GROMACS .gro file of N, CA and C in nm:
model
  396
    1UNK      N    1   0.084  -0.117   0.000
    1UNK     CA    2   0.000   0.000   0.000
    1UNK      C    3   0.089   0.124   0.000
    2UNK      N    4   0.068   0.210  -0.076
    2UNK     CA    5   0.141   0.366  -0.117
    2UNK      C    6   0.086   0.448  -0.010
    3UNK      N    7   0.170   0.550   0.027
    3UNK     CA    8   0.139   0.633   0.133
    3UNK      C    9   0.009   0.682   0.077
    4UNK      N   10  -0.022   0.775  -0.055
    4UNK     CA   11  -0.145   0.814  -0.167
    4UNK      C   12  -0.227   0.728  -0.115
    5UNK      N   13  -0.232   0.583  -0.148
    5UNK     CA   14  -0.331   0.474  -0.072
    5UNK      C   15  -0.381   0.518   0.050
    6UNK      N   16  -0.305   0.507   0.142
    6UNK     CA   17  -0.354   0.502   0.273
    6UNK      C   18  -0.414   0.628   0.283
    7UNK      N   19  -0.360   0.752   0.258
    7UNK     CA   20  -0.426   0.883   0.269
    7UNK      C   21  -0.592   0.895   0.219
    8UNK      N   22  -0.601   0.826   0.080
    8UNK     CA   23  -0.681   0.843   0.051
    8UNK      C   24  -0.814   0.752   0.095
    9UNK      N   25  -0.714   0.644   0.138
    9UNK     CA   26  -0.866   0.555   0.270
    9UNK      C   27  -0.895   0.632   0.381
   10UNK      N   28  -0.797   0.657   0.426
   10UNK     CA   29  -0.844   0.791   0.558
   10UNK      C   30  -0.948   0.881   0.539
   11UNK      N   31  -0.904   0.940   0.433
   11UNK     CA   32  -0.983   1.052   0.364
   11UNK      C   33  -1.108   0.974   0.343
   12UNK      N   34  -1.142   0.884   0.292
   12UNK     CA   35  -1.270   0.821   0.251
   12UNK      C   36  -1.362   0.803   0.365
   13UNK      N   37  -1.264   0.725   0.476
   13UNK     CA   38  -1.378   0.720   0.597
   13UNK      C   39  -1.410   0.789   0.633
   14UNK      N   40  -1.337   0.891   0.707
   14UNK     CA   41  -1.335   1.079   0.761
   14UNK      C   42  -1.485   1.140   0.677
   15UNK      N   43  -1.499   1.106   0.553
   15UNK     CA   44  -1.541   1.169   0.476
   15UNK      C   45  -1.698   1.056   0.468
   16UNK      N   46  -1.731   0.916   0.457
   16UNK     CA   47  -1.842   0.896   0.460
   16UNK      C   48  -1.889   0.877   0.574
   17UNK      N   49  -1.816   0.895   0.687
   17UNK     CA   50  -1.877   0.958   0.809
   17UNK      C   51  -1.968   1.032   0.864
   18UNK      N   52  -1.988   1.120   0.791
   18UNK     CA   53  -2.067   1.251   0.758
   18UNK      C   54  -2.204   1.205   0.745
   19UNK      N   55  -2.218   1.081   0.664
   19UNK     CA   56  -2.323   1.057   0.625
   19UNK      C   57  -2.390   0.926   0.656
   20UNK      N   58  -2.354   0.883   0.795
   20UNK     CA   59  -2.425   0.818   0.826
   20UNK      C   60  -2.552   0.850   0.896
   21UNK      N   61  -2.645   0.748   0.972
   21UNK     CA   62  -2.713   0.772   1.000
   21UNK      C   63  -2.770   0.709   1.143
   22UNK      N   64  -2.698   0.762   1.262
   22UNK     CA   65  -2.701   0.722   1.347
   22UNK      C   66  -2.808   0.810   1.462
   23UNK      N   67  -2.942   0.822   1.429
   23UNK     CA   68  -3.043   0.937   1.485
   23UNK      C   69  -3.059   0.857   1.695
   24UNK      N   70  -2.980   0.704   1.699
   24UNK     CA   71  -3.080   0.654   1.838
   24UNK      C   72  -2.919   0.684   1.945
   25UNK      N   73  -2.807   0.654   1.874
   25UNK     CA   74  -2.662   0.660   1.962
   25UNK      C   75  -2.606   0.785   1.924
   26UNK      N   76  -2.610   0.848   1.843
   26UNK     CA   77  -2.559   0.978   1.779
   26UNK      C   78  -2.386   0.938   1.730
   27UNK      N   79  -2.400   0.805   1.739
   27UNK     CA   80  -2.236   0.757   1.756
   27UNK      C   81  -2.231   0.758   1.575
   28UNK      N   82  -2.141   0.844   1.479
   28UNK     CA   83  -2.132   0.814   1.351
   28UNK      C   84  -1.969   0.755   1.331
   29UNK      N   85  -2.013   0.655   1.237
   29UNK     CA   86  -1.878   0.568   1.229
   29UNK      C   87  -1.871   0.550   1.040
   30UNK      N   88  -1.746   0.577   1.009
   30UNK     CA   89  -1.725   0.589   0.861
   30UNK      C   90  -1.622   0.450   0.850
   31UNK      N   91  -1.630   0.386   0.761
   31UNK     CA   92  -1.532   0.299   0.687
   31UNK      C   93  -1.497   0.322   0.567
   32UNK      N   94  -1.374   0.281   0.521
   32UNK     CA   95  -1.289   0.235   0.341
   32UNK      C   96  -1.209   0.142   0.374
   33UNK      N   97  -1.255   0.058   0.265
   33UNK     CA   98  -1.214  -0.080   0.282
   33UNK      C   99  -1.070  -0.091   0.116
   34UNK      N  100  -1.015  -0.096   0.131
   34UNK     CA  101  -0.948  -0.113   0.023
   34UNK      C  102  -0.920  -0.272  -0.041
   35UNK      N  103  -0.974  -0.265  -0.165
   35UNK     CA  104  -0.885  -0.401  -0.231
   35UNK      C  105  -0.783  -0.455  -0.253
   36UNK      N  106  -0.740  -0.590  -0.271
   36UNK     CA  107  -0.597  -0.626  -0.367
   36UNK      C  108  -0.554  -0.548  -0.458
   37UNK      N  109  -0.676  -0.522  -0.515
   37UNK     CA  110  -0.694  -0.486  -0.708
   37UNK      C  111  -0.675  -0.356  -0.698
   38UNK      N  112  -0.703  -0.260  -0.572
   38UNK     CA  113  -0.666  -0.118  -0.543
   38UNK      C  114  -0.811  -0.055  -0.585
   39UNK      N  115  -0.920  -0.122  -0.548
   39UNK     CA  116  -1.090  -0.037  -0.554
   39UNK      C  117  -1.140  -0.046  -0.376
   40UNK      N  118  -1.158   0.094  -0.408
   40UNK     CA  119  -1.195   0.145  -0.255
   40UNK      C  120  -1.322   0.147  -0.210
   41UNK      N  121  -1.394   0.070  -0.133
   41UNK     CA  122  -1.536   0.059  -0.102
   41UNK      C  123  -1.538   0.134   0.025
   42UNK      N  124  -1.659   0.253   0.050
   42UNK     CA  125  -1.700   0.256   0.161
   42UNK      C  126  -1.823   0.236   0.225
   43UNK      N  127  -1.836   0.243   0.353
   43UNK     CA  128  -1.969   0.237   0.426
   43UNK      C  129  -1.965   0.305   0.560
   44UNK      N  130  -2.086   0.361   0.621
   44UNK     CA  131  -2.140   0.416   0.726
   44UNK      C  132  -2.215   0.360   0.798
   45UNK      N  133  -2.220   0.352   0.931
   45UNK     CA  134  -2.327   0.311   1.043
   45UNK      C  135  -2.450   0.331   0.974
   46UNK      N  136  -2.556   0.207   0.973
   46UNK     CA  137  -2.671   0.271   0.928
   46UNK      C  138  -2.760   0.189   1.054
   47UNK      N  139  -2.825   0.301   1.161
   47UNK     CA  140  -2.885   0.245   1.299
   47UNK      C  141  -3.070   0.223   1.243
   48UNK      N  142  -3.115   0.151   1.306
   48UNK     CA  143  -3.281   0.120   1.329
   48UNK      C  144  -3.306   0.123   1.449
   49UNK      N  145  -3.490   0.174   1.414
   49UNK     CA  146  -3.483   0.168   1.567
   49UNK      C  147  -3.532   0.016   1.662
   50UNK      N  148  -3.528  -0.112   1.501
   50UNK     CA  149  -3.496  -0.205   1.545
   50UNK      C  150  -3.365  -0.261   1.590
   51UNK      N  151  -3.290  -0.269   1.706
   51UNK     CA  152  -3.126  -0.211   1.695
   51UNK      C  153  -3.069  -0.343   1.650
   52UNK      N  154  -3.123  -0.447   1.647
   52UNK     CA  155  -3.042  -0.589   1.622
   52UNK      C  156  -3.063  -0.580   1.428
   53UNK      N  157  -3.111  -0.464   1.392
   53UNK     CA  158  -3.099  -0.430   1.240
   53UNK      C  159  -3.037  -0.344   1.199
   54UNK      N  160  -2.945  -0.303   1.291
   54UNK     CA  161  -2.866  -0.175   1.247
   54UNK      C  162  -2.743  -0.244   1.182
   55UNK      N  163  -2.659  -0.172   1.118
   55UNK     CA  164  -2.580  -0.218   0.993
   55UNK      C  165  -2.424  -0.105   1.036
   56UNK      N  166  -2.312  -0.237   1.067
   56UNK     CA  167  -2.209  -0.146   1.138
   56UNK      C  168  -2.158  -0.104   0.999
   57UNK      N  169  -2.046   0.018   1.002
   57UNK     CA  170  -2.001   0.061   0.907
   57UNK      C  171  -1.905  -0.049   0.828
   58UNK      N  172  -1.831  -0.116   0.888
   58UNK     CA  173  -1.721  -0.185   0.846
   58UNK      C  174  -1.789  -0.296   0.758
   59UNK      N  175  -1.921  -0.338   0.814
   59UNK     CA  176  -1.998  -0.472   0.740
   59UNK      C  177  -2.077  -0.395   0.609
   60UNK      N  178  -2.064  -0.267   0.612
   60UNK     CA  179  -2.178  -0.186   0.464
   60UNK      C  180  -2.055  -0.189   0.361
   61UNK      N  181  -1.938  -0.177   0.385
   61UNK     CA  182  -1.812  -0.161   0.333
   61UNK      C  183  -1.783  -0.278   0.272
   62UNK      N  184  -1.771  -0.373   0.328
   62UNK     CA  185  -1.708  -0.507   0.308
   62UNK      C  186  -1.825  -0.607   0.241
   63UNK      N  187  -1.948  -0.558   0.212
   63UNK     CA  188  -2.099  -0.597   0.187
   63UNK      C  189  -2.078  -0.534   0.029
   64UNK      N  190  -2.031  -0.414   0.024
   64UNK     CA  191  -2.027  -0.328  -0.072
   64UNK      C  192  -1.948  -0.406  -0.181
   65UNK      N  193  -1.791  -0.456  -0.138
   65UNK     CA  194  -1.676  -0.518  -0.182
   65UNK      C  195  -1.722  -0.640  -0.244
   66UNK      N  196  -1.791  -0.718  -0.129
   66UNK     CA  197  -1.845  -0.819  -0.212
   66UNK      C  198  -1.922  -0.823  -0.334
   67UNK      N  199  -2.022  -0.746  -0.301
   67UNK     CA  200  -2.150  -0.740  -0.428
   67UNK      C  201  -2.034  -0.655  -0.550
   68UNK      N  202  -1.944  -0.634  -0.563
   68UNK     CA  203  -1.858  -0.608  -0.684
   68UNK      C  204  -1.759  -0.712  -0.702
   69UNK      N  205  -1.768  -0.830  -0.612
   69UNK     CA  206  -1.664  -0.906  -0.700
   69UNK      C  207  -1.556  -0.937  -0.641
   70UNK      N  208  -1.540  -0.835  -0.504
   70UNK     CA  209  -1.405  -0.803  -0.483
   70UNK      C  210  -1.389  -0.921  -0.340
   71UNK      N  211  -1.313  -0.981  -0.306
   71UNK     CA  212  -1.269  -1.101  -0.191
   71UNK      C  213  -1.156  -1.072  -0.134
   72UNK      N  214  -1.059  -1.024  -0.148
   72UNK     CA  215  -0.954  -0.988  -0.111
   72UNK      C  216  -0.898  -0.846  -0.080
   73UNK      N  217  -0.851  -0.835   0.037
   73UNK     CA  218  -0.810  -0.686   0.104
   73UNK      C  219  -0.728  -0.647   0.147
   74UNK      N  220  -0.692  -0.497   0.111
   74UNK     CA  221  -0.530  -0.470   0.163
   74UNK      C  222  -0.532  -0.400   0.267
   75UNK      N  223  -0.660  -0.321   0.339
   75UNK     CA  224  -0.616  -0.262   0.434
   75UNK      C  225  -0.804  -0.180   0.425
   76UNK      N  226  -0.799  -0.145   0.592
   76UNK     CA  227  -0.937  -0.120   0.608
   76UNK      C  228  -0.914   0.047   0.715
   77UNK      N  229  -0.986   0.121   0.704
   77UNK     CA  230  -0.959   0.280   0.781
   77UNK      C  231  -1.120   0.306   0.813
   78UNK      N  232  -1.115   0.348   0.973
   78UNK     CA  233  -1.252   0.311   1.001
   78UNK      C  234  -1.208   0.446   1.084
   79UNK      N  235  -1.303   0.558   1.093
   79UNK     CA  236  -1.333   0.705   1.123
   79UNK      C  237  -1.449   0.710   1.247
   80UNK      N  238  -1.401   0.745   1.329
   80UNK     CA  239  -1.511   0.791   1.434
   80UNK      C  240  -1.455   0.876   1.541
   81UNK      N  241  -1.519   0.933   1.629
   81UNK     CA  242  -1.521   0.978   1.718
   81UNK      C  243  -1.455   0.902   1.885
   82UNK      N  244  -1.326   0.917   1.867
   82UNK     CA  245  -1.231   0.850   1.963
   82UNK      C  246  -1.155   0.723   1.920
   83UNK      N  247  -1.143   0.711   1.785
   83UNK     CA  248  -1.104   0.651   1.678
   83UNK      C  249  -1.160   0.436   1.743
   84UNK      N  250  -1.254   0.444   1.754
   84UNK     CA  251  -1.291   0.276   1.816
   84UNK      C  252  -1.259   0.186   1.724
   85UNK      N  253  -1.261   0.058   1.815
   85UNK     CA  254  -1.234  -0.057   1.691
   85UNK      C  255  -1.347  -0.123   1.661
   86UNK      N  256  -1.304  -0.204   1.547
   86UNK     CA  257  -1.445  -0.285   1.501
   86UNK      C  258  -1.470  -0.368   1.609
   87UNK      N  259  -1.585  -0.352   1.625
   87UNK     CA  260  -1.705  -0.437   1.723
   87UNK      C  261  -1.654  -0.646   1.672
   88UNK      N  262  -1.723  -0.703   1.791
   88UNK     CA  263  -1.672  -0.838   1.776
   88UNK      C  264  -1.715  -0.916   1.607
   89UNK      N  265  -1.833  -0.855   1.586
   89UNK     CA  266  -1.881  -0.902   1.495
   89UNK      C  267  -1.834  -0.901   1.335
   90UNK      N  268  -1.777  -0.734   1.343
   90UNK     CA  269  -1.684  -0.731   1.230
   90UNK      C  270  -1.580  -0.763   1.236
   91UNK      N  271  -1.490  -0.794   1.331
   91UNK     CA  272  -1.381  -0.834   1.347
   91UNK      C  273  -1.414  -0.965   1.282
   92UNK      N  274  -1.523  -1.047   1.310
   92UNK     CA  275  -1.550  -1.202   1.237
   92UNK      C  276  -1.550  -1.242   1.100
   93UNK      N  277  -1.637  -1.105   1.055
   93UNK     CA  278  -1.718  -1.068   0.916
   93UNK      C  279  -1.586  -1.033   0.844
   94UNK      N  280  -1.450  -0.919   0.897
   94UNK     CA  281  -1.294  -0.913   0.792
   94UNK      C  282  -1.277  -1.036   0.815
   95UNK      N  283  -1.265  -1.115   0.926
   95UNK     CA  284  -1.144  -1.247   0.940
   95UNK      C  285  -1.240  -1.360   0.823
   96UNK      N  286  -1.354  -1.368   0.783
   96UNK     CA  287  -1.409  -1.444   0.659
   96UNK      C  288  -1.326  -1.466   0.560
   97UNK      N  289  -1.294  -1.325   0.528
   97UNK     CA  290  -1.194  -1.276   0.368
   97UNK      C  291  -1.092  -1.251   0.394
   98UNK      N  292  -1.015  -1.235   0.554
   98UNK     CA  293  -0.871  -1.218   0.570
   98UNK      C  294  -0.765  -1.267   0.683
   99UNK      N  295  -0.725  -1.339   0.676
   99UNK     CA  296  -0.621  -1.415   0.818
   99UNK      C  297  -0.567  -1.307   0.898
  100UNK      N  298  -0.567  -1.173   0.798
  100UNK     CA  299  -0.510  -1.067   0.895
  100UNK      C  300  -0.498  -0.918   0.739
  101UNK      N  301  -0.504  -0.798   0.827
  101UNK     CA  302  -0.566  -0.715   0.778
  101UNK      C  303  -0.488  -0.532   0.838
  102UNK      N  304  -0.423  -0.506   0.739
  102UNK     CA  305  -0.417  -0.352   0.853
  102UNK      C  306  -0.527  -0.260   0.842
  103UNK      N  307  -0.537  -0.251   0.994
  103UNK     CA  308  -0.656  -0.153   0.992
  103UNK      C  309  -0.594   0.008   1.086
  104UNK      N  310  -0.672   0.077   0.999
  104UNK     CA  311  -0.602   0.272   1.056
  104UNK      C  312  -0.730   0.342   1.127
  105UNK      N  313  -0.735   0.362   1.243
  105UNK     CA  314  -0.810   0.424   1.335
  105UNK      C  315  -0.795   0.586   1.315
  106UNK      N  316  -0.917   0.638   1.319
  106UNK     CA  317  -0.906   0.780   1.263
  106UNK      C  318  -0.986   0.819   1.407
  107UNK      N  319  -0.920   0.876   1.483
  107UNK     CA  320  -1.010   0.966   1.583
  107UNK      C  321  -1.060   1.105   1.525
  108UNK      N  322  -1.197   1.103   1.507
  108UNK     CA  323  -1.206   1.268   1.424
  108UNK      C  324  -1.247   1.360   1.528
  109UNK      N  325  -1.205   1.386   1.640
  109UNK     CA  326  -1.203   1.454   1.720
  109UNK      C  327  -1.080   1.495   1.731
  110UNK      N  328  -0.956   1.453   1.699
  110UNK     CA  329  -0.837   1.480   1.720
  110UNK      C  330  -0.758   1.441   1.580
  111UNK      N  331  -0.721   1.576   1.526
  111UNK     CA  332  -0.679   1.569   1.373
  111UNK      C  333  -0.547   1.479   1.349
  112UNK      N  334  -0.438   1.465   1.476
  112UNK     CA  335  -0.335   1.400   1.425
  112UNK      C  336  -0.374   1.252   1.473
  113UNK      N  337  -0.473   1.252   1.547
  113UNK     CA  338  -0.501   1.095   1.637
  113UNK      C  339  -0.533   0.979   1.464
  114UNK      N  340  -0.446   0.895   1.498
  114UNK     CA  341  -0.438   0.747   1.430
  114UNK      C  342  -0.382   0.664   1.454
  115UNK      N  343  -0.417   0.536   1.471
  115UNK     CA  344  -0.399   0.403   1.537
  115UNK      C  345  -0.382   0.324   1.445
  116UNK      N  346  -0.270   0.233   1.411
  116UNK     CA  347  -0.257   0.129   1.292
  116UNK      C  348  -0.221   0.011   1.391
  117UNK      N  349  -0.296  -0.041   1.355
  117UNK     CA  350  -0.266  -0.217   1.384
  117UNK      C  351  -0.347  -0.287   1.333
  118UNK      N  352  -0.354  -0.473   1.358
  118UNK     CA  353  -0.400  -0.574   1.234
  118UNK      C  354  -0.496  -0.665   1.340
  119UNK      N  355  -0.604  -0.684   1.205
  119UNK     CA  356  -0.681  -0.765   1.215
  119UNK      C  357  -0.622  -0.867   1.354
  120UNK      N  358  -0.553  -0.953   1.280
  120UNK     CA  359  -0.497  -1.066   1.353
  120UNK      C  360  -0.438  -1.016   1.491
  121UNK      N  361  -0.464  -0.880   1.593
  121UNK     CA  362  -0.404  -0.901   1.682
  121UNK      C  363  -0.535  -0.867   1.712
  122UNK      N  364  -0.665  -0.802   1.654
  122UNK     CA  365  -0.750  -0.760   1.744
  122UNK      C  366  -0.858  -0.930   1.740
  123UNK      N  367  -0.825  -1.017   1.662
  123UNK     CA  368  -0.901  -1.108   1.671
  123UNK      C  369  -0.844  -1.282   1.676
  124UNK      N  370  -0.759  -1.278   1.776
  124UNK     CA  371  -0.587  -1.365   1.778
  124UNK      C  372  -0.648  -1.528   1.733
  125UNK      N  373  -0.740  -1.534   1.780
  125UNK     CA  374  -0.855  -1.718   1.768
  125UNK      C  375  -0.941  -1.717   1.680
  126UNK      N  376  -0.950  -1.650   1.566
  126UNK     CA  377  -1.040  -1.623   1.501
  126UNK      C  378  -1.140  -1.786   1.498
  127UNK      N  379  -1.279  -1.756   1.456
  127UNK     CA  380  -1.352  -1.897   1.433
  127UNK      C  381  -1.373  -1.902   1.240
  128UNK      N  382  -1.389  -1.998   1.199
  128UNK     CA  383  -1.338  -2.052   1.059
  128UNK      C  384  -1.302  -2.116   0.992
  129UNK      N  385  -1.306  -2.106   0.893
  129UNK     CA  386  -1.201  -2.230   0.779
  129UNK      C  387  -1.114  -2.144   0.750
  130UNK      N  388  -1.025  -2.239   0.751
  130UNK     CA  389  -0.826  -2.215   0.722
  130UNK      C  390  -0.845  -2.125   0.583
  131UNK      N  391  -0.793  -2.002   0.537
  131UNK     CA  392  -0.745  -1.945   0.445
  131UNK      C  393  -0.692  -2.000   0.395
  132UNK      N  394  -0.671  -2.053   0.228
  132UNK     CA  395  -0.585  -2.028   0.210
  132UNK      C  396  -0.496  -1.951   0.095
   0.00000   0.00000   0.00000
């Protein structure tokens, strides 16, 4: 991944952040998911006020990737407010399509705040079939 790369996943989450739609937690969370192939998918929190139907950002992203084709990933940048990590569930939903994954934490409360580390340390036992 090119520094240009990574900037411009940052920039993507930061940026569909904006537009989620989180009216019950006020919590807005942006993702960009980047490909092998170098095509950038994003997604946003989308909440209900059925809450076991709400749709995390990282799974609209990686939902997105799929329905184009795309299976394979070079790196994922997820934007919010105190820069959080993916919830248990997406951590499950990347480890499907990846044994391990860098992911860039964007605190958008704090312009220089970013956190890089991988899939594989935030999810060390993953459950699954062997990659290969």
């Amino acid at each position: 991944m090119t520094l240009q790369q990574r900037r411009q996943l940052i920039s993507a989450a930061s940026e569909i952040q904006q537009r989620a739609h989180a009216p019950y937690s006020g919590f807005k969370v942006g993702a960009a998911l980047l490909s092998t192939a170098g095509q950038q998918f994003v997604g946003c929190n989308v909440e209900n006020a059925s809450y076991s139907l709400t749709a995390c950002a990282e799974q609209v992203a990686i939902t997105s990737a799929i329905a184009a084709g795309q299976k394979q990933f070079a790196a994922l940048a997820i934007a919010s407010a105190g820069g959080v990590t993916p919830c248990g569930g997406c951590r499950q939903v990347l480890a499907e399509f990846c044994t391990d994954l860098p992911i860039f934490l964007v605190d958008t409360n704090q312009e220089d705040a970013l956190v890089e580390l991988r899939l594989a340390d935030l999810l060390p036992h993953r459950f699954g079939k062997t990659i290969q």
